[in-house]
Amino acid sequence: MKEMKEKAAAGRGQENKPGQAQDEPKGRKETGISRRLLTVENLETTFQIHKTSVYAVRGASIHVDDGDILAVVGESGSGKSVLMKSIMGLLPENAETRADCLQYMGKDLLTLSDGERNKMKGKEFAMIFQDPMTALNPLKTIGSHLTEVLRRHRGLGKKEARDEAARALKKVGIPSPESRLSQYPHEFSGGMRQRVLIAMALCCKPALLIADEPTTALDVTIQAQILELVKQLRDEEGMSIVLITHDLGIVASLSNRISVMYGGLIMEEGLTDEIFYHPKHPYTRALLHAIPQPATGVKERLEAIPGMAPSLMDLPKGCPFAQRCKYACADCEKQLPKYRQYTDTQRAMCIFTGEELDEKDWGAGRESWQAASESSRKEGIRDGR
């Protein structure tokens, strides 16, 4: 897997080099131990649309420990946002959620009343929604957005809430925060609106922050600033973060664990280094091969993933990635593979082992080399060489 390692190293981002440990968050440094904040086991979410069932999440299991930055990665339609909204309890009435376990700091979220769960939202766990250009109410000032959260969840007075709102804006890097409170969303750039959404989520100092595509519609420079802000807040506040994204490249130097999602299932999960250096699922490998590597200086064609994601209304019997997988065999389409455990932290849902996939890659590379050699030999004979 030397080539995969080199590509991973090039795509790892700015701060943490391969093999270099990430900084421990504030809370974990002080205690030396980590607590389990969130436990999700075999969660399923189904939507009923015109008497048709849409199986958005089909048995996902994740966990988040104190100080974690967990990246949930997958292309659009894989079920990432629905999984997080199921945990938050933010789904419409036509959605049904079931799970073997859904606990937050020991509390069973499935048995809580709507009122009890609503009190936890924003205060104990919060969510940053994607698309900062539309997430804020254009008829309300920035100050109104922030003070509403503070007065509802922390019971602050009007002046106290406004002072705290200004401090929250300052914390996320917005200049002249006091004057900004009186402005409206249209007076802010996309990056500044995203910072406002982060400030709103931080107002009640939640232990768990869920960020749904926080860099959507932002240019590359602003993306880097927002991601650096997320990491800084994790380090300073000691909170845990779940980062939803479709881009493995942007989480390489940020997360400490990654869950790869496709077709409503967690296809592979593991530590960030395990996912980048030793990917065990074909979908994970395909995502890694699709990352541009300008830092290597080598010109190479990106490997697109052929085909389309399966319809969640008519899912295949077997592996949902089988139709697009270059390693697939007939058995892949017969039944859903079971998880194969590789380490205490890494597992993948594939009938092939990582070594078997490596062997297939090596064999394909050898055949390609032989074909190229034969073509060159024939050209040499034709030219009289």
Short mmCIF file of N, CA, C and O in Angstrom, two decimals, residues 9-109:
data_model
loop_
_atom_site.label_atom_id
_atom_site.label_comp_id
_atom_site.label_asym_id
_atom_site.label_seq_id
_atom_site.Cartn_x
_atom_site.Cartn_y
_atom_site.Cartn_z
N ALA A 9 -0.50 10.87 2.68
CA ALA A 9 0.38 11.84 3.30
C ALA A 9 0.25 13.19 2.62
O ALA A 9 0.27 14.24 3.27
N ALA A 10 0.09 13.19 1.29
CA ALA A 10 -0.04 14.45 0.56
C ALA A 10 -1.36 15.14 0.84
O ALA A 10 -1.46 16.36 0.79
N GLY A 11 -2.39 14.35 1.16
CA GLY A 11 -3.71 14.93 1.38
C GLY A 11 -4.03 15.18 2.83
O GLY A 11 -5.16 15.49 3.17
N ARG A 12 -3.06 15.04 3.70
CA ARG A 12 -3.35 15.10 5.12
C ARG A 12 -3.59 16.50 5.65
O ARG A 12 -4.03 16.68 6.77
N GLY A 13 -3.28 17.52 4.89
CA GLY A 13 -3.53 18.87 5.42
C GLY A 13 -2.27 19.48 5.98
O GLY A 13 -1.17 19.01 5.78
N GLN A 14 -2.45 20.58 6.77
CA GLN A 14 -1.31 21.41 7.11
C GLN A 14 -0.61 21.00 8.40
O GLN A 14 0.59 21.01 8.49
N GLU A 15 -1.37 20.65 9.41
CA GLU A 15 -0.76 20.66 10.74
C GLU A 15 -0.20 19.32 11.19
O GLU A 15 0.94 19.22 11.58
N ASN A 16 -1.02 18.28 11.17
CA ASN A 16 -0.60 17.02 11.71
C ASN A 16 0.02 16.15 10.63
O ASN A 16 -0.63 15.78 9.67
N LYS A 17 1.30 15.81 10.77
CA LYS A 17 1.98 14.97 9.80
C LYS A 17 1.62 13.52 10.07
O LYS A 17 1.19 13.14 11.14
N PRO A 18 1.85 12.62 9.07
CA PRO A 18 1.58 11.21 9.29
C PRO A 18 2.33 10.67 10.48
O PRO A 18 3.53 10.86 10.63
N GLY A 19 1.57 9.97 11.34
CA GLY A 19 2.18 9.39 12.52
C GLY A 19 2.32 10.35 13.68
O GLY A 19 2.68 9.95 14.78
N GLN A 20 2.03 11.64 13.46
CA GLN A 20 2.17 12.63 14.53
C GLN A 20 0.86 12.72 15.30
O GLN A 20 -0.20 12.89 14.72
N ALA A 21 0.90 12.60 16.60
CA ALA A 21 -0.32 12.64 17.40
C ALA A 21 -0.93 14.03 17.38
O ALA A 21 -0.23 15.03 17.39
N GLN A 22 -2.27 14.07 17.36
CA GLN A 22 -2.94 15.35 17.43
C GLN A 22 -2.97 15.84 18.87
O GLN A 22 -2.84 15.07 19.82
N ASP A 23 -3.13 17.16 19.01
CA ASP A 23 -3.19 17.72 20.35
C ASP A 23 -4.38 17.18 21.11
O ASP A 23 -5.48 17.05 20.56
N GLU A 24 -4.18 16.87 22.37
CA GLU A 24 -5.29 16.41 23.20
C GLU A 24 -6.18 17.60 23.57
O GLU A 24 -5.68 18.68 23.84
N PRO A 25 -7.50 17.40 23.58
CA PRO A 25 -8.38 18.48 24.00
C PRO A 25 -8.22 18.79 25.47
O PRO A 25 -7.70 17.99 26.25
N LYS A 26 -8.69 19.98 25.83
CA LYS A 26 -8.51 20.49 27.19
C LYS A 26 -9.02 19.52 28.25
O LYS A 26 -8.34 19.20 29.21
N GLY A 27 -10.26 19.02 28.06
CA GLY A 27 -10.85 18.16 29.06
C GLY A 27 -10.08 16.87 29.26
O GLY A 27 -9.89 16.40 30.36
N ARG A 28 -9.56 16.29 28.16
CA ARG A 28 -8.86 15.01 28.27
C ARG A 28 -7.49 15.18 28.90
O ARG A 28 -6.99 14.31 29.59
N LYS A 29 -6.84 16.34 28.67
CA LYS A 29 -5.55 16.59 29.30
C LYS A 29 -5.67 16.63 30.82
O LYS A 29 -4.86 16.12 31.56
N GLU A 30 -6.74 17.28 31.28
CA GLU A 30 -6.89 17.49 32.71
C GLU A 30 -7.25 16.22 33.44
O GLU A 30 -6.80 15.94 34.54
N THR A 31 -8.12 15.38 32.83
CA THR A 31 -8.60 14.20 33.53
C THR A 31 -7.76 12.97 33.25
O THR A 31 -7.68 12.06 34.06
N GLY A 32 -7.15 12.92 32.03
CA GLY A 32 -6.37 11.75 31.67
C GLY A 32 -7.23 10.60 31.17
O GLY A 32 -6.71 9.59 30.72
N ILE A 33 -8.55 10.69 31.30
CA ILE A 33 -9.46 9.65 30.83
C ILE A 33 -10.55 10.30 30.00
O ILE A 33 -10.78 11.50 30.07
N SER A 34 -11.21 9.51 29.17
CA SER A 34 -12.29 10.04 28.34
C SER A 34 -13.58 9.34 28.71
O SER A 34 -13.61 8.15 29.00
N ARG A 35 -14.67 10.08 28.67
CA ARG A 35 -15.98 9.52 28.96
C ARG A 35 -16.74 9.35 27.65
O ARG A 35 -16.51 10.04 26.68
N ARG A 36 -17.68 8.43 27.63
CA ARG A 36 -18.49 8.19 26.46
C ARG A 36 -19.67 9.16 26.48
O ARG A 36 -20.53 9.10 27.35
N LEU A 37 -19.69 10.08 25.50
CA LEU A 37 -20.78 11.05 25.41
C LEU A 37 -21.99 10.48 24.68
O LEU A 37 -23.12 10.59 25.15
N LEU A 38 -21.74 9.88 23.53
CA LEU A 38 -22.83 9.43 22.68
C LEU A 38 -22.61 7.99 22.25
O LEU A 38 -21.52 7.62 21.83
N THR A 39 -23.66 7.20 22.37
CA THR A 39 -23.63 5.81 21.92
C THR A 39 -24.84 5.56 21.03
O THR A 39 -25.99 5.76 21.46
N VAL A 40 -24.58 5.15 19.80
CA VAL A 40 -25.66 4.84 18.85
C VAL A 40 -25.40 3.44 18.31
O VAL A 40 -24.34 3.16 17.76
N GLU A 41 -26.38 2.56 18.50
CA GLU A 41 -26.24 1.19 18.03
C GLU A 41 -27.43 0.81 17.16
O GLU A 41 -28.58 0.91 17.58
N ASN A 42 -27.13 0.38 15.95
CA ASN A 42 -28.12 -0.15 15.01
C ASN A 42 -29.31 0.80 14.81
O ASN A 42 -30.47 0.42 14.92
N LEU A 43 -29.01 2.05 14.51
CA LEU A 43 -30.07 3.05 14.30
C LEU A 43 -30.62 2.95 12.89
O LEU A 43 -29.86 2.87 11.92
N GLU A 44 -31.93 2.95 12.78
CA GLU A 44 -32.62 2.91 11.49
C GLU A 44 -33.61 4.07 11.41
O GLU A 44 -34.33 4.34 12.36
N THR A 45 -33.63 4.74 10.28
CA THR A 45 -34.59 5.83 10.05
C THR A 45 -35.24 5.62 8.69
O THR A 45 -34.55 5.49 7.67
N THR A 46 -36.55 5.58 8.70
CA THR A 46 -37.33 5.35 7.48
C THR A 46 -38.34 6.47 7.29
O THR A 46 -39.00 6.88 8.26
N PHE A 47 -38.44 6.98 6.07
CA PHE A 47 -39.44 8.00 5.74
C PHE A 47 -40.56 7.35 4.94
O PHE A 47 -40.31 6.52 4.05
N GLN A 48 -41.80 7.74 5.24
CA GLN A 48 -42.95 7.30 4.47
C GLN A 48 -43.38 8.44 3.55
O GLN A 48 -43.84 9.48 4.02
N ILE A 49 -43.21 8.24 2.24
CA ILE A 49 -43.54 9.27 1.25
C ILE A 49 -44.50 8.66 0.22
O ILE A 49 -44.11 7.80 -0.57
N HIS A 50 -45.74 9.11 0.26
CA HIS A 50 -46.76 8.62 -0.68
C HIS A 50 -46.82 7.09 -0.67
O HIS A 50 -46.74 6.43 -1.70
N LYS A 51 -46.92 6.53 0.54
CA LYS A 51 -47.04 5.09 0.75
C LYS A 51 -45.79 4.31 0.31
O LYS A 51 -45.83 3.09 0.13
N THR A 52 -44.70 5.03 0.12
CA THR A 52 -43.43 4.41 -0.24
C THR A 52 -42.43 4.61 0.89
O THR A 52 -42.32 5.71 1.44
N SER A 53 -41.71 3.56 1.24
CA SER A 53 -40.71 3.64 2.30
C SER A 53 -39.35 4.02 1.73
O SER A 53 -38.89 3.42 0.75
N VAL A 54 -38.73 5.03 2.36
CA VAL A 54 -37.38 5.46 1.98
C VAL A 54 -36.46 5.11 3.15
O VAL A 54 -36.58 5.69 4.23
N TYR A 55 -35.55 4.17 2.93
CA TYR A 55 -34.69 3.66 4.01
C TYR A 55 -33.40 4.50 4.04
O TYR A 55 -32.37 4.12 3.49
N ALA A 56 -33.47 5.62 4.74
CA ALA A 56 -32.36 6.58 4.73
C ALA A 56 -31.17 6.11 5.56
O ALA A 56 -30.02 6.32 5.17
N VAL A 57 -31.44 5.50 6.71
CA VAL A 57 -30.38 4.95 7.56
C VAL A 57 -30.78 3.52 7.91
O VAL A 57 -31.90 3.28 8.37
N ARG A 58 -29.85 2.57 7.72
CA ARG A 58 -30.23 1.16 7.80
C ARG A 58 -29.43 0.36 8.82
O ARG A 58 -28.97 -0.74 8.55
N GLY A 59 -29.26 0.91 9.99
CA GLY A 59 -28.54 0.17 11.03
C GLY A 59 -27.16 0.71 11.30
O GLY A 59 -26.18 -0.05 11.36
N ALA A 60 -27.06 2.02 11.48
CA ALA A 60 -25.77 2.66 11.72
C ALA A 60 -25.41 2.64 13.20
O ALA A 60 -26.28 2.83 14.06
N SER A 61 -24.14 2.42 13.47
CA SER A 61 -23.64 2.44 14.85
C SER A 61 -22.40 3.33 14.91
O SER A 61 -21.45 3.14 14.14
N ILE A 62 -22.44 4.31 15.82
CA ILE A 62 -21.29 5.18 16.04
C ILE A 62 -21.18 5.46 17.53
O ILE A 62 -22.11 5.21 18.30
N HIS A 63 -20.05 6.00 17.94
CA HIS A 63 -19.91 6.48 19.31
C HIS A 63 -18.98 7.69 19.30
O HIS A 63 -18.15 7.85 18.40
N VAL A 64 -19.17 8.56 20.29
CA VAL A 64 -18.36 9.77 20.42
C VAL A 64 -17.89 9.85 21.87
O VAL A 64 -18.71 9.84 22.79
N ASP A 65 -16.58 9.95 22.05
CA ASP A 65 -16.01 10.10 23.39
C ASP A 65 -15.67 11.55 23.67
O ASP A 65 -15.65 12.39 22.75
N ASP A 66 -15.40 11.84 24.91
CA ASP A 66 -15.04 13.19 25.32
C ASP A 66 -13.80 13.67 24.56
O ASP A 66 -12.76 13.01 24.57
N GLY A 67 -13.91 14.82 23.86
CA GLY A 67 -12.80 15.38 23.13
C GLY A 67 -12.60 14.85 21.73
O GLY A 67 -11.68 15.28 21.03
N ASP A 68 -13.44 13.92 21.29
CA ASP A 68 -13.33 13.37 19.94
C ASP A 68 -13.69 14.40 18.88
O ASP A 68 -14.52 15.28 19.10
N ILE A 69 -13.08 14.25 17.71
CA ILE A 69 -13.60 14.86 16.48
C ILE A 69 -13.84 13.69 15.52
O ILE A 69 -12.90 13.15 14.95
N LEU A 70 -15.09 13.30 15.41
CA LEU A 70 -15.48 12.20 14.54
C LEU A 70 -15.96 12.77 13.22
O LEU A 70 -16.87 13.60 13.18
N ALA A 71 -15.37 12.33 12.11
CA ALA A 71 -15.80 12.75 10.78
C ALA A 71 -16.68 11.66 10.19
O ALA A 71 -16.27 10.50 10.13
N VAL A 72 -17.88 12.03 9.78
CA VAL A 72 -18.78 11.10 9.08
C VAL A 72 -18.73 11.50 7.61
O VAL A 72 -19.20 12.57 7.23
N VAL A 73 -18.13 10.63 6.79
CA VAL A 73 -17.80 10.96 5.41
C VAL A 73 -18.61 10.10 4.44
O VAL A 73 -18.85 8.92 4.68
N GLY A 74 -19.04 10.71 3.34
CA GLY A 74 -19.75 9.99 2.30
C GLY A 74 -20.34 10.97 1.31
O GLY A 74 -20.48 12.16 1.61
N GLU A 75 -20.68 10.49 0.12
CA GLU A 75 -21.22 11.38 -0.89
C GLU A 75 -22.66 11.76 -0.56
O GLU A 75 -23.28 11.20 0.36
N SER A 76 -23.20 12.72 -1.29
CA SER A 76 -24.56 13.19 -1.05
C SER A 76 -25.54 12.03 -1.19
O SER A 76 -25.45 11.22 -2.11
N GLY A 77 -26.49 11.97 -0.25
CA GLY A 77 -27.49 10.92 -0.28
C GLY A 77 -27.10 9.66 0.46
O GLY A 77 -27.84 8.66 0.43
N SER A 78 -25.96 9.67 1.14
CA SER A 78 -25.52 8.46 1.84
C SER A 78 -26.17 8.30 3.21
O SER A 78 -26.07 7.24 3.82
N GLY A 79 -26.82 9.35 3.72
CA GLY A 79 -27.53 9.24 4.99
C GLY A 79 -26.86 9.94 6.15
O GLY A 79 -27.30 9.81 7.30
N LYS A 80 -25.82 10.71 5.89
CA LYS A 80 -25.05 11.35 6.97
C LYS A 80 -25.91 12.33 7.78
O LYS A 80 -25.97 12.26 9.01
N SER A 81 -26.54 13.27 7.08
CA SER A 81 -27.33 14.30 7.76
C SER A 81 -28.54 13.70 8.46
O SER A 81 -28.91 14.11 9.57
N VAL A 82 -29.17 12.71 7.82
CA VAL A 82 -30.34 12.07 8.43
C VAL A 82 -29.95 11.35 9.72
O VAL A 82 -30.68 11.38 10.71
N LEU A 83 -28.78 10.72 9.71
CA LEU A 83 -28.30 10.06 10.92
C LEU A 83 -28.17 11.04 12.07
O LEU A 83 -28.62 10.79 13.19
N MET A 84 -27.55 12.20 11.81
CA MET A 84 -27.36 13.18 12.86
C MET A 84 -28.68 13.83 13.30
O MET A 84 -28.90 14.08 14.49
N LYS A 85 -29.57 14.09 12.35
CA LYS A 85 -30.87 14.67 12.72
C LYS A 85 -31.72 13.66 13.48
O LYS A 85 -32.55 14.05 14.31
N SER A 86 -31.52 12.38 13.23
CA SER A 86 -32.20 11.34 14.00
C SER A 86 -31.74 11.38 15.46
O SER A 86 -32.53 11.24 16.39
N ILE A 87 -30.44 11.57 15.66
CA ILE A 87 -29.89 11.67 17.01
C ILE A 87 -30.42 12.92 17.71
O ILE A 87 -30.79 12.89 18.88
N MET A 88 -30.47 14.04 16.98
CA MET A 88 -30.94 15.30 17.54
C MET A 88 -32.45 15.34 17.75
O MET A 88 -32.95 16.16 18.52
N GLY A 89 -33.18 14.47 17.05
CA GLY A 89 -34.64 14.51 17.13
C GLY A 89 -35.21 15.66 16.31
O GLY A 89 -36.16 16.33 16.74
N LEU A 90 -34.66 15.88 15.10
CA LEU A 90 -35.07 17.00 14.27
C LEU A 90 -35.69 16.55 12.95
O LEU A 90 -35.63 17.25 11.96
N LEU A 91 -36.32 15.38 12.96
CA LEU A 91 -36.90 14.84 11.74
C LEU A 91 -38.37 15.21 11.61
O LEU A 91 -39.05 15.45 12.61
N PRO A 92 -38.91 15.23 10.39
CA PRO A 92 -40.34 15.53 10.20
C PRO A 92 -41.23 14.39 10.69
O PRO A 92 -40.75 13.31 11.05
N GLU A 93 -42.52 14.62 10.66
CA GLU A 93 -43.48 13.66 11.22
C GLU A 93 -43.54 12.35 10.43
O GLU A 93 -43.95 11.32 10.98
N ASN A 94 -43.17 12.38 9.16
CA ASN A 94 -43.24 11.16 8.37
C ASN A 94 -42.02 10.26 8.52
O ASN A 94 -41.85 9.29 7.78
N ALA A 95 -41.15 10.58 9.48
CA ALA A 95 -39.95 9.79 9.74
C ALA A 95 -40.14 8.91 10.97
O ALA A 95 -40.75 9.33 11.96
N GLU A 96 -39.63 7.72 10.89
CA GLU A 96 -39.67 6.79 12.03
C GLU A 96 -38.25 6.34 12.34
O GLU A 96 -37.54 5.86 11.45
N THR A 97 -37.85 6.47 13.60
CA THR A 97 -36.50 6.10 14.02
C THR A 97 -36.54 4.99 15.06
O THR A 97 -37.31 5.06 16.02
N ARG A 98 -35.73 3.97 14.84
CA ARG A 98 -35.58 2.88 15.80
C ARG A 98 -34.09 2.66 16.05
O ARG A 98 -33.26 2.93 15.16
N ALA A 99 -33.75 2.18 17.23
CA ALA A 99 -32.35 1.90 17.55
C ALA A 99 -32.28 0.93 18.72
O ALA A 99 -33.15 0.94 19.60
N ASP A 100 -31.25 0.09 18.71
CA ASP A 100 -31.02 -0.79 19.86
C ASP A 100 -30.54 0.03 21.05
O ASP A 100 -30.81 -0.32 22.20
N CYS A 101 -29.81 1.10 20.76
CA CYS A 101 -29.33 1.98 21.82
C CYS A 101 -29.10 3.37 21.26
O CYS A 101 -28.49 3.53 20.20
N LEU A 102 -29.61 4.38 21.94
CA LEU A 102 -29.38 5.78 21.58
C LEU A 102 -29.26 6.56 22.89
O LEU A 102 -30.24 7.02 23.46
N GLN A 103 -28.03 6.66 23.37
CA GLN A 103 -27.78 7.26 24.67
C GLN A 103 -26.85 8.46 24.56
O GLN A 103 -25.88 8.43 23.80
N TYR A 104 -27.17 9.49 25.34
CA TYR A 104 -26.29 10.65 25.46
C TYR A 104 -25.95 10.82 26.93
O TYR A 104 -26.82 11.09 27.76
N MET A 105 -24.69 10.60 27.27
CA MET A 105 -24.20 10.68 28.65
C MET A 105 -25.08 9.86 29.60
O MET A 105 -25.45 10.30 30.68
N GLY A 106 -25.39 8.65 29.14
CA GLY A 106 -26.15 7.72 29.97
C GLY A 106 -27.66 7.89 29.91
O GLY A 106 -28.39 7.05 30.43
N LYS A 107 -28.15 8.95 29.26
CA LYS A 107 -29.59 9.16 29.15
C LYS A 107 -30.11 8.51 27.88
O LYS A 107 -29.56 8.71 26.79
N ASP A 108 -31.18 7.74 28.01
CA ASP A 108 -31.78 7.07 26.86
C ASP A 108 -32.66 8.07 26.12
O ASP A 108 -33.76 8.41 26.59
N LEU A 109 -32.20 8.54 24.97
CA LEU A 109 -32.94 9.56 24.24
C LEU A 109 -34.26 9.04 23.68
O LEU A 109 -35.19 9.81 23.44
#
